[in-house]
CSV table of C-alpha atoms in Angstrom, one decimal:
chain,number,residue,atom,x,y,z
A,1,MET,CA,-76.9,-7.8,64.0
A,2,ASN,CA,-75.9,-10.8,65.9
A,3,LYS,CA,-74.1,-13.1,63.4
A,4,GLN,CA,-74.1,-16.0,65.9
A,5,LEU,CA,-77.9,-16.4,65.3
A,6,GLY,CA,-77.1,-17.5,61.8
A,7,THR,CA,-80.0,-15.7,60.3
A,8,MET,CA,-80.6,-12.6,58.1
A,9,ASN,CA,-84.3,-11.8,57.9
A,10,THR,CA,-86.6,-9.1,56.5
A,11,MET,CA,-90.1,-8.1,57.2
A,12,LEU,CA,-92.3,-6.0,54.9
A,13,GLN,CA,-95.5,-4.2,55.6
A,14,ARG,CA,-97.8,-2.0,53.5
A,15,LYS,CA,-97.2,1.7,54.0
A,16,PRO,CA,-98.3,5.1,52.6
A,17,PHE,CA,-96.4,6.1,49.5
A,18,SER,CA,-95.0,9.3,51.2
A,19,THR,CA,-92.9,7.3,53.7
A,20,LEU,CA,-89.2,7.8,53.4
A,21,ILE,CA,-87.3,4.9,51.9
A,22,LEU,CA,-83.9,5.6,53.5
A,23,GLY,CA,-84.4,2.5,55.7
A,24,VAL,CA,-85.2,0.4,52.6
A,25,LEU,CA,-81.9,1.5,50.9
A,26,PHE,CA,-80.0,0.6,54.0
A,27,GLY,CA,-81.6,-2.8,54.1
A,28,LEU,CA,-80.8,-3.4,50.5
A,29,LEU,CA,-77.1,-2.6,51.0
A,30,PHE,CA,-77.1,-4.9,54.0
A,31,LEU,CA,-78.6,-7.7,51.9
A,32,VAL,CA,-76.0,-7.3,49.2
A,33,SER,CA,-73.2,-7.6,51.7
A,34,SER,CA,-74.7,-10.9,52.9
A,35,THR,CA,-74.9,-12.9,49.7
A,36,ASP,CA,-71.2,-13.5,48.9
A,37,SER,CA,-70.7,-14.7,45.3
A,38,TYR,CA,-74.2,-14.1,44.1
A,39,ALA,CA,-75.1,-11.2,41.9
A,40,VAL,CA,-78.3,-9.7,43.4
A,41,ASN,CA,-81.2,-7.8,41.8
A,42,TYR,CA,-83.5,-5.5,43.8
A,43,ALA,CA,-86.5,-3.8,42.3
A,44,GLY,CA,-90.3,-4.1,42.4
A,45,ARG,CA,-92.6,-2.4,44.9
A,46,LEU,CA,-90.3,-1.9,48.0
A,47,ASN,CA,-91.2,1.8,48.0
A,48,ARG,CA,-94.8,0.9,48.8
A,49,TYR,CA,-93.8,-1.2,51.9
A,50,SER,CA,-92.1,-0.5,55.2
A,51,TYR,CA,-88.9,-2.6,55.4
A,52,PHE,CA,-87.3,-4.0,58.6
A,53,SER,CA,-84.4,-6.3,59.1
A,54,PHE,CA,-84.2,-8.4,62.2
A,55,THR,CA,-82.5,-11.4,63.8
A,56,THR,CA,-84.2,-14.5,65.2
A,57,PRO,CA,-83.3,-18.1,65.5
A,58,PHE,CA,-84.3,-20.0,62.4
A,59,VAL,CA,-86.8,-22.7,63.3
A,60,SER,CA,-87.2,-25.2,60.4
A,61,ILE,CA,-90.6,-26.9,59.7
A,62,ALA,CA,-88.9,-29.6,57.5
A,63,PRO,CA,-89.2,-33.1,59.1
A,64,ALA,CA,-85.5,-33.6,58.4
A,65,TYR,CA,-84.8,-30.8,60.9
A,66,GLY,CA,-87.4,-31.8,63.5
A,67,GLY,CA,-90.3,-29.9,62.0
A,68,SER,CA,-93.8,-31.1,61.1
A,69,GLY,CA,-94.4,-29.3,57.8
A,70,THR,CA,-96.5,-30.8,55.0
A,71,TYR,CA,-94.5,-31.7,51.8
A,72,LEU,CA,-95.2,-29.7,48.6
A,73,LEU,CA,-92.5,-30.6,46.1
A,74,ASN,CA,-88.8,-30.8,45.4
A,75,GLY,CA,-86.4,-30.9,42.4
A,76,ASP,CA,-85.8,-28.5,39.5
A,77,ASP,CA,-88.1,-26.1,37.7
A,78,GLY,CA,-91.2,-27.4,39.4
A,79,GLN,CA,-94.3,-25.6,40.6
A,80,THR,CA,-97.3,-26.6,42.6
A,81,THR,CA,-100.3,-24.9,44.2
A,82,MET,CA,-101.8,-24.8,47.7
A,83,PRO,CA,-104.9,-23.0,49.0
A,84,LEU,CA,-104.4,-19.9,51.1
A,85,PRO,CA,-105.6,-20.7,54.7
A,86,PHE,CA,-106.8,-17.1,55.3
A,87,ASP,CA,-107.5,-13.8,53.5
A,88,PHE,CA,-104.3,-11.9,52.7
A,89,ASN,CA,-103.8,-8.4,51.1
A,90,TYR,CA,-100.8,-8.0,48.9
A,91,ASP,CA,-99.8,-5.1,46.8
A,92,SER,CA,-103.3,-3.5,47.0
A,93,SER,CA,-105.1,-6.7,46.0
A,94,LYS,CA,-107.1,-9.0,48.3
A,95,PHE,CA,-106.7,-12.7,48.0
A,96,THR,CA,-109.3,-14.7,49.8
A,97,ALA,CA,-109.0,-17.9,51.8
A,98,GLY,CA,-109.0,-20.8,49.4
A,99,SER,CA,-107.3,-18.8,46.6
A,100,LEU,CA,-104.4,-20.6,45.1
A,101,LEU,CA,-100.9,-19.8,46.1
A,102,TYR,CA,-98.3,-20.9,43.5
A,103,VAL,CA,-95.1,-22.2,45.0
A,104,CYS,CA,-92.0,-22.7,42.8
A,105,ASP,CA,-88.7,-24.5,43.7
A,106,ASN,CA,-86.8,-21.6,42.1
A,107,GLY,CA,-87.3,-19.7,45.3
A,108,PHE,CA,-90.5,-17.7,45.1
A,109,ALA,CA,-94.3,-17.9,45.6
A,110,ALA,CA,-97.0,-16.0,43.7
A,111,PHE,CA,-100.7,-15.2,43.9
A,112,ASN,CA,-101.2,-15.6,40.2
A,113,SER,CA,-100.6,-18.3,37.6
A,114,ASN,CA,-98.3,-16.2,35.3
A,115,SER,CA,-95.2,-16.9,37.3
A,116,ALA,CA,-94.5,-20.3,35.7
A,117,THR,CA,-91.0,-21.4,36.9
A,118,GLN,CA,-88.8,-18.5,35.8
A,119,TYR,CA,-85.3,-18.2,37.2
A,120,GLY,CA,-83.7,-15.5,34.9
A,121,THR,CA,-83.5,-11.8,35.4
A,122,GLY,CA,-86.0,-9.1,34.7
A,123,TYR,CA,-89.0,-10.6,36.5
A,124,LEU,CA,-88.7,-8.7,39.7
A,125,GLY,CA,-91.0,-5.7,39.6
A,126,SER,CA,-92.3,-6.5,36.1
A,127,SER,CA,-95.9,-5.8,35.5
A,128,SER,CA,-96.1,-9.0,33.5
A,129,TYR,CA,-95.4,-10.9,36.7
A,130,PRO,CA,-97.4,-9.2,39.4
A,131,SER,CA,-98.2,-10.4,42.9
A,132,GLU,CA,-95.0,-12.4,43.4
A,133,LEU,CA,-92.8,-12.9,46.5
A,134,PHE,CA,-89.1,-13.4,45.6
A,135,VAL,CA,-87.7,-14.9,48.7
A,136,ALA,CA,-84.5,-16.1,46.9
A,137,GLN,CA,-85.4,-16.4,43.2
A,138,GLY,CA,-82.9,-17.9,40.9
A,139,ASP,CA,-81.9,-21.2,39.1
A,140,LEU,CA,-82.2,-23.4,42.1
A,141,TYR,CA,-82.6,-27.1,43.0
A,142,VAL,CA,-84.4,-28.2,46.1
A,143,ASN,CA,-82.9,-31.3,47.5
A,144,THR,CA,-85.1,-32.2,50.4
A,145,GLY,CA,-88.4,-30.5,49.7
A,146,ILE,CA,-90.6,-27.4,50.1
A,147,TYR,CA,-92.9,-27.6,53.1
A,148,TYR,CA,-95.7,-25.5,54.5
A,149,GLN,CA,-97.4,-25.2,57.9
A,150,THR,CA,-100.1,-23.0,59.3
A,151,THR,CA,-100.0,-22.2,63.0
A,152,GLY,CA,-101.9,-20.0,65.5
A,153,ALA,CA,-105.5,-19.2,66.4
A,154,ILE,CA,-108.0,-18.0,63.8
A,155,GLY,CA,-107.5,-14.3,63.2
A,156,PHE,CA,-103.8,-14.6,64.1
A,157,ARG,CA,-102.6,-17.4,62.0
A,158,VAL,CA,-99.2,-17.6,60.3
A,159,LEU,CA,-98.5,-19.5,57.1
A,160,THR,CA,-94.9,-20.7,56.8
A,161,ILE,CA,-93.4,-22.0,53.6
A,162,GLU,CA,-89.8,-23.4,53.7
A,163,TRP,CA,-87.4,-24.3,50.9
A,164,SER,CA,-85.3,-27.0,52.6
A,165,ASP,CA,-81.7,-28.0,51.6
A,166,THR,CA,-81.8,-25.8,48.5
A,167,ARG,CA,-78.8,-25.2,46.2
A,168,ALA,CA,-77.9,-23.5,43.0
A,169,PHE,CA,-78.6,-25.8,40.1
A,170,SER,CA,-75.1,-25.4,38.7
A,171,GLY,CA,-73.3,-24.1,41.7
A,172,ASN,CA,-70.9,-25.7,44.2
A,173,GLY,CA,-73.4,-28.1,45.9
A,174,LYS,CA,-73.8,-26.2,49.1
A,175,VAL,CA,-77.3,-25.9,50.5
A,176,THR,CA,-79.3,-23.6,52.7
A,177,ASN,CA,-82.9,-23.2,54.0
A,178,PHE,CA,-85.1,-20.2,53.7
A,179,GLN,CA,-88.8,-19.4,54.6
A,180,LEU,CA,-91.7,-17.1,53.6
A,181,LYS,CA,-94.1,-16.2,56.4
A,182,LEU,CA,-97.6,-14.6,55.8
A,183,TYR,CA,-99.4,-13.1,58.8
A,184,GLU,CA,-103.2,-13.1,59.0
A,185,GLY,CA,-104.9,-9.8,59.8
A,186,THR,CA,-101.8,-7.6,59.6
A,187,ASN,CA,-100.8,-8.6,56.0
A,188,VAL,CA,-97.2,-8.6,57.1
A,189,PHE,CA,-94.9,-11.0,55.4
A,190,GLU,CA,-91.4,-12.1,56.3
A,191,TYR,CA,-88.4,-13.6,54.5
A,192,LEU,CA,-86.2,-15.7,56.8
A,193,TYR,CA,-82.8,-17.3,56.0
A,194,ARG,CA,-81.1,-20.0,57.9
A,195,ASP,CA,-77.6,-18.7,57.1
A,196,TYR,CA,-76.5,-15.1,57.7
A,197,SER,CA,-73.8,-15.5,55.1
A,198,PHE,CA,-73.3,-18.3,52.6
A,199,THR,CA,-71.9,-19.1,49.2
A,200,LEU,CA,-73.8,-21.2,46.8
A,201,ALA,CA,-72.1,-19.9,43.7
A,202,GLY,CA,-74.3,-19.8,40.7
A,203,PRO,CA,-76.7,-17.5,38.8
A,204,THR,CA,-78.1,-14.1,39.5
A,205,MET,CA,-80.5,-14.0,42.4
A,206,SER,CA,-83.5,-11.7,43.0
A,207,PHE,CA,-84.8,-10.8,46.5
A,208,GLY,CA,-87.8,-8.6,46.8
A,209,VAL,CA,-91.5,-8.0,45.9
């Protein structure tokens, strides 16, 4: 892991249930070591996905950082919707193009409307809150905004959603950026983080599916 890149990223892909999860456990331990003062929850459906960690330069889509993403929302405890630009299979369910994706400023996106704007614990892996993507879920405040952008040719498109200049609601005021990427055709999704290691100081955080 090259810390100079300033990123700590994960990629998940659907796999047969029989696949060994040793790599998942290693990845979780690595993530815990990279979140400093945050308490971290891991649960959900990781045993049904292949898990990879990787490094890559973080390329922001936020206009404040030179990107050309489209604004969705900012602030505290807010949620909005956007249509999926292509079909995507998640956790054995197919979500067709045009279906609503629910995006919350508390660090997650969901394929259903049950997600509301929760930021406490106990949601990760809960059957009451299915089809959610916890990129960095917690009690957060988005200073600049959440942006999205779709790139690539039809059949190979990538949807990127970025939480830009995001901080803990009651933390120390430090901010970071992170992204969710959905890949058309392969149904791979990625979590990307601008900072390899950072301290926001605040509530319990959840990362997972």
